[in-house]
């Protein structure tokens, strides 16, 4: 009897906890264009070749679109690279030309960008609480060791070029920024890595830490809020036509129908 009462009590407590979770409002952390900073993280031309979880043509468009969000909403921008003098290479020229005056932190060893004092200083100087970021790779991933058979023979001539440091990942920066008290939005379409499994694992780790995993379209819509605002439809639709053409063609189709369209038999019934 006592056992049954204990089980009943435990079951009642469990139901109460479930009910509390279901009735507690879920917080909706929304982007605010006046409180957001855009971070461009190691989207370097050499590292681009590591991305295997996107079609290369699609991914190129995604990273350029990520950078262009700052122009559309006049956001402050911080850029950073990892050992860009080596095979990692620089940021694409299209991105550099967008922001010739934005801080560009060229890290030489830090895997986590937040470990770099100059990067920390640039982020803090922006005085924003919301960070939108994307990077290569999605997960922090050090370079693979060189097989012994491929190592060069020892040389008596000293080398002046240090080995290329590990490159960064979206995850490390996102977790560090969360730990520092920032709200973080990771653009999942502009963060690429070597496999879908690794991307899923990294995204799950970020999500469990409270990072918002979002698409390009979600970021744009949340920053805009209302098509009647500025930037609104007049600015955002041409931008979407360039960087998110599936929605641009929705607008094109509507415009063509208004200018040139005539109803064919049967369409009147569909329109009510």
Coordinates of C-alpha atoms in Angstrom, one line a residue:
X1 CA 0.0 0.0 0.0
X2 CA 2.8 2.4 1.0
X3 CA 4.6 1.6 -2.3
X4 CA 1.4 2.3 -4.3
X5 CA 1.0 5.7 -2.5
X6 CA 4.7 6.5 -3.2
X7 CA 4.3 5.6 -6.9
X8 CA 1.1 7.7 -7.1
X9 CA 2.8 10.6 -5.5
X10 CA 5.7 10.4 -7.9
X11 CA 3.4 10.2 -10.9
X12 CA 1.4 13.2 -9.7
X13 CA 4.6 15.2 -9.3
X14 CA 5.7 14.3 -12.8
X15 CA 2.3 15.3 -14.3
X16 CA 2.6 18.6 -12.4
X17 CA 6.0 19.3 -13.8
X18 CA 4.9 18.5 -17.4
X19 CA 1.9 20.8 -16.9
X20 CA 4.1 23.6 -15.7
X21 CA 6.3 23.2 -18.7
X22 CA 3.4 23.2 -21.1
X23 CA 1.8 26.3 -19.5
X24 CA 4.9 28.4 -19.0
X25 CA 5.3 30.9 -21.9
X26 CA 8.3 30.1 -24.1
X27 CA 10.6 33.2 -24.4
X28 CA 10.8 34.5 -28.0
X29 CA 14.2 36.3 -28.4
X30 CA 13.7 38.5 -31.4
X31 CA 16.3 40.2 -33.5
X32 CA 16.4 44.0 -33.3
X33 CA 18.2 45.8 -36.1
X34 CA 19.2 48.6 -33.7
X35 CA 20.9 46.1 -31.3
X36 CA 22.6 43.7 -33.7
X37 CA 26.1 43.1 -34.8
X38 CA 27.1 41.0 -37.9
X39 CA 30.1 38.8 -37.6
X40 CA 31.9 37.4 -40.6
X41 CA 34.0 34.5 -39.3
X42 CA 36.7 32.8 -41.3
X43 CA 34.6 32.7 -44.6
X44 CA 38.0 32.4 -46.4
X45 CA 38.6 31.4 -49.9
X46 CA 40.9 28.6 -49.0
X47 CA 38.7 27.2 -46.3
X48 CA 35.7 27.3 -48.7
X49 CA 37.0 24.0 -50.2
X50 CA 36.4 22.2 -46.9
X51 CA 32.7 22.7 -47.1
X52 CA 31.0 19.4 -48.1
X53 CA 27.5 19.8 -46.6
X54 CA 26.4 22.3 -49.3
X55 CA 26.5 22.5 -53.1
X56 CA 29.5 24.9 -53.8
X57 CA 27.5 27.3 -55.9
X58 CA 24.7 27.5 -53.4
X59 CA 27.2 28.0 -50.5
X60 CA 29.1 30.7 -52.3
X61 CA 25.8 32.7 -52.6
X62 CA 25.0 32.0 -49.0
X63 CA 28.2 33.5 -47.6
X64 CA 28.0 36.6 -49.8
X65 CA 24.3 37.0 -48.8
X66 CA 25.3 36.6 -45.1
X67 CA 27.7 39.5 -45.5
X68 CA 25.2 41.6 -47.4
X69 CA 22.8 41.5 -44.5
X70 CA 24.9 44.3 -42.9
X71 CA 24.4 46.6 -45.9
X72 CA 20.7 46.0 -46.1
X73 CA 20.0 46.9 -42.4
X74 CA 23.0 49.2 -41.8
X75 CA 24.5 46.9 -39.2
X76 CA 27.9 47.2 -37.7
X77 CA 30.2 44.5 -38.9
X78 CA 33.2 42.7 -37.5
X79 CA 35.3 40.4 -39.7
X80 CA 38.0 38.0 -38.7
X81 CA 40.3 35.5 -40.4
X82 CA 42.6 32.7 -39.3
X83 CA 46.1 32.6 -40.7
X84 CA 45.1 34.2 -44.0
X85 CA 48.7 34.4 -45.2
X86 CA 48.7 30.6 -45.6
X87 CA 46.5 28.2 -47.5
X88 CA 43.4 29.4 -45.6
X89 CA 43.5 32.6 -47.8
X90 CA 41.7 35.9 -47.3
X91 CA 38.0 36.7 -47.3
X92 CA 36.4 36.9 -50.7
X93 CA 37.0 40.3 -52.3
X94 CA 33.2 40.7 -52.7
X95 CA 32.9 40.8 -48.9
X96 CA 36.0 43.0 -48.3
X97 CA 34.6 45.5 -50.8
X98 CA 31.4 45.7 -48.9
X99 CA 33.1 46.8 -45.7
X100 CA 36.4 48.6 -46.5
X101 CA 36.3 50.4 -43.1
X102 CA 35.0 47.6 -40.9
X103 CA 37.4 45.9 -38.3
X104 CA 39.2 43.0 -39.8
X105 CA 40.9 40.9 -37.1
X106 CA 43.6 38.7 -38.6
X107 CA 44.2 36.0 -36.0
X108 CA 47.5 34.1 -36.1
X109 CA 46.8 31.2 -33.6
X110 CA 43.5 31.4 -31.7
X111 CA 41.1 28.7 -32.6
X112 CA 38.3 30.5 -30.8
X113 CA 38.0 34.0 -32.1
X114 CA 36.8 35.1 -28.7
X115 CA 40.3 34.3 -27.3
X116 CA 41.7 37.1 -29.4
X117 CA 41.8 40.4 -27.5
X118 CA 41.4 42.5 -30.7
X119 CA 38.3 40.5 -31.7
X120 CA 36.8 40.8 -28.2
X121 CA 37.5 44.5 -28.3
X122 CA 35.9 45.0 -31.7
X123 CA 32.8 43.2 -30.6
X124 CA 32.5 45.0 -27.3
X125 CA 33.1 48.4 -29.1
X126 CA 30.0 47.8 -31.2
X127 CA 27.9 48.0 -28.1
X128 CA 25.3 45.5 -29.3
X129 CA 23.8 42.6 -27.4
X130 CA 22.7 40.5 -30.4
X131 CA 25.3 38.8 -32.6
X132 CA 24.5 37.3 -36.0
X133 CA 27.4 35.1 -37.2
X134 CA 28.4 32.4 -39.7
X135 CA 31.8 30.7 -40.3
X136 CA 33.8 28.0 -41.8
X137 CA 33.8 25.4 -40.4
X138 CA 30.5 25.0 -38.4
X139 CA 32.5 22.9 -35.9
X140 CA 35.9 23.7 -34.5
X141 CA 38.1 21.3 -36.5
X142 CA 42.0 21.2 -36.3
X143 CA 43.9 20.2 -39.4
X144 CA 44.7 16.5 -39.8
X145 CA 48.3 15.4 -38.9
X146 CA 50.6 14.9 -41.8
X147 CA 51.5 11.2 -42.3
X148 CA 55.1 10.4 -41.4
X149 CA 55.7 9.2 -45.0
X150 CA 54.8 12.7 -46.3
X151 CA 57.0 14.7 -43.9
X152 CA 59.9 16.5 -45.5
X153 CA 63.5 15.5 -44.6
X154 CA 65.1 17.5 -41.8
X155 CA 66.8 20.7 -42.9
X156 CA 69.7 22.5 -41.4
X157 CA 68.2 25.8 -42.7
X158 CA 65.9 27.4 -40.1
X159 CA 62.4 28.1 -41.2
X160 CA 60.8 31.5 -40.6
X161 CA 57.2 30.4 -41.4
X162 CA 55.3 28.9 -38.5
X163 CA 52.9 26.1 -39.2
X164 CA 49.4 27.1 -40.1
X165 CA 47.2 27.3 -36.9
X166 CA 44.0 25.5 -36.6
X167 CA 41.1 27.3 -38.2
X168 CA 38.1 28.5 -36.3
X169 CA 34.5 27.3 -36.2
X170 CA 31.1 28.8 -35.7
X171 CA 30.5 26.7 -32.6
X172 CA 33.4 27.9 -30.5
X173 CA 32.7 31.6 -31.1
X174 CA 28.9 31.1 -30.6
X175 CA 29.4 29.3 -27.2
X176 CA 32.0 31.9 -26.1
X177 CA 29.7 34.8 -27.0
X178 CA 26.8 33.1 -25.1
X179 CA 29.1 32.7 -22.1
X180 CA 29.9 36.4 -22.3
X181 CA 26.2 37.3 -22.1
X182 CA 25.4 37.9 -25.7
X183 CA 22.3 36.6 -27.6
X184 CA 23.6 34.7 -30.6
X185 CA 22.0 33.9 -34.0
X186 CA 24.0 31.3 -36.1
X187 CA 23.2 31.5 -39.8
X188 CA 23.0 27.8 -40.6
X189 CA 23.0 28.4 -44.4
X190 CA 26.3 30.3 -44.3
X191 CA 28.1 28.0 -41.9
X192 CA 29.7 25.0 -43.6
X193 CA 31.7 22.0 -42.6
X194 CA 33.0 18.7 -43.9
X195 CA 30.0 16.3 -43.4
X196 CA 26.3 16.5 -42.6
X197 CA 26.9 14.5 -39.4
X198 CA 29.4 17.0 -38.1
X199 CA 27.1 19.9 -38.9
X200 CA 24.2 18.3 -37.1
X201 CA 26.4 17.6 -34.0
X202 CA 27.7 21.1 -33.9
X203 CA 24.2 22.6 -34.4
X204 CA 22.8 20.5 -31.6
X205 CA 25.6 21.6 -29.3
X206 CA 24.9 25.3 -30.1
X207 CA 21.2 24.8 -29.7
X208 CA 21.6 23.2 -26.3
X209 CA 23.6 26.3 -25.2
X210 CA 20.8 28.7 -26.2
X211 CA 22.1 29.7 -29.6
X212 CA 19.4 30.5 -32.1
X213 CA 19.9 28.4 -35.3
X214 CA 18.3 30.4 -38.1
X215 CA 18.1 30.7 -41.9
X216 CA 19.0 33.7 -44.0
X217 CA 15.3 34.4 -44.7
X218 CA 14.5 34.2 -41.0
X219 CA 17.2 36.7 -40.1
X220 CA 16.1 39.1 -42.8
X221 CA 12.4 38.9 -41.8
X222 CA 13.1 39.3 -38.1
X223 CA 15.3 42.3 -38.6
X224 CA 12.7 43.8 -41.0
X225 CA 9.7 43.0 -38.8
X226 CA 7.2 44.7 -41.1
X227 CA 7.1 45.1 -44.9
X228 CA 5.9 48.7 -44.4
X229 CA 9.0 49.7 -42.4
X230 CA 12.3 50.9 -43.8
X231 CA 14.0 48.8 -44.8
X232 CA 10.8 47.3 -46.1
X233 CA 9.4 45.9 -49.3
X234 CA 11.0 48.6 -51.4
X235 CA 14.5 47.7 -50.2
X236 CA 14.1 44.0 -49.2
X237 CA 12.4 42.6 -52.3
X238 CA 15.2 43.6 -54.6
X239 CA 17.7 42.2 -52.1
X240 CA 15.8 38.9 -51.8
X241 CA 15.6 38.7 -55.6
X242 CA 19.4 38.8 -55.7
X243 CA 20.3 36.6 -52.7
X244 CA 17.1 34.5 -52.1
X245 CA 15.6 34.3 -55.6
X246 CA 12.8 31.9 -54.8
X247 CA 11.1 34.7 -53.0
X248 CA 12.2 37.3 -55.5
X249 CA 10.4 35.3 -58.2
X250 CA 7.2 35.2 -56.1
X251 CA 7.3 39.0 -56.3
X252 CA 8.2 38.9 -60.0
X253 CA 5.3 36.5 -60.7
X254 CA 2.8 38.8 -58.9
X255 CA 4.1 41.9 -60.7
X256 CA 3.8 40.2 -64.1
X257 CA 0.3 39.1 -63.3
X258 CA -0.8 42.6 -62.3
X259 CA 0.8 44.2 -65.3
X260 CA 0.0 41.6 -68.0
X261 CA -2.1 38.9 -66.6
X262 CA -5.5 37.8 -67.7
X263 CA -7.6 35.0 -66.1
X264 CA -7.9 31.8 -68.0
X265 CA -11.2 29.8 -67.8
X266 CA -11.5 28.2 -64.4
X267 CA -9.3 30.6 -62.5
X268 CA -12.3 32.7 -61.4
X269 CA -13.5 29.7 -59.4
X270 CA -10.1 29.3 -57.7
X271 CA -10.2 33.0 -56.6
X272 CA -13.7 32.6 -55.1

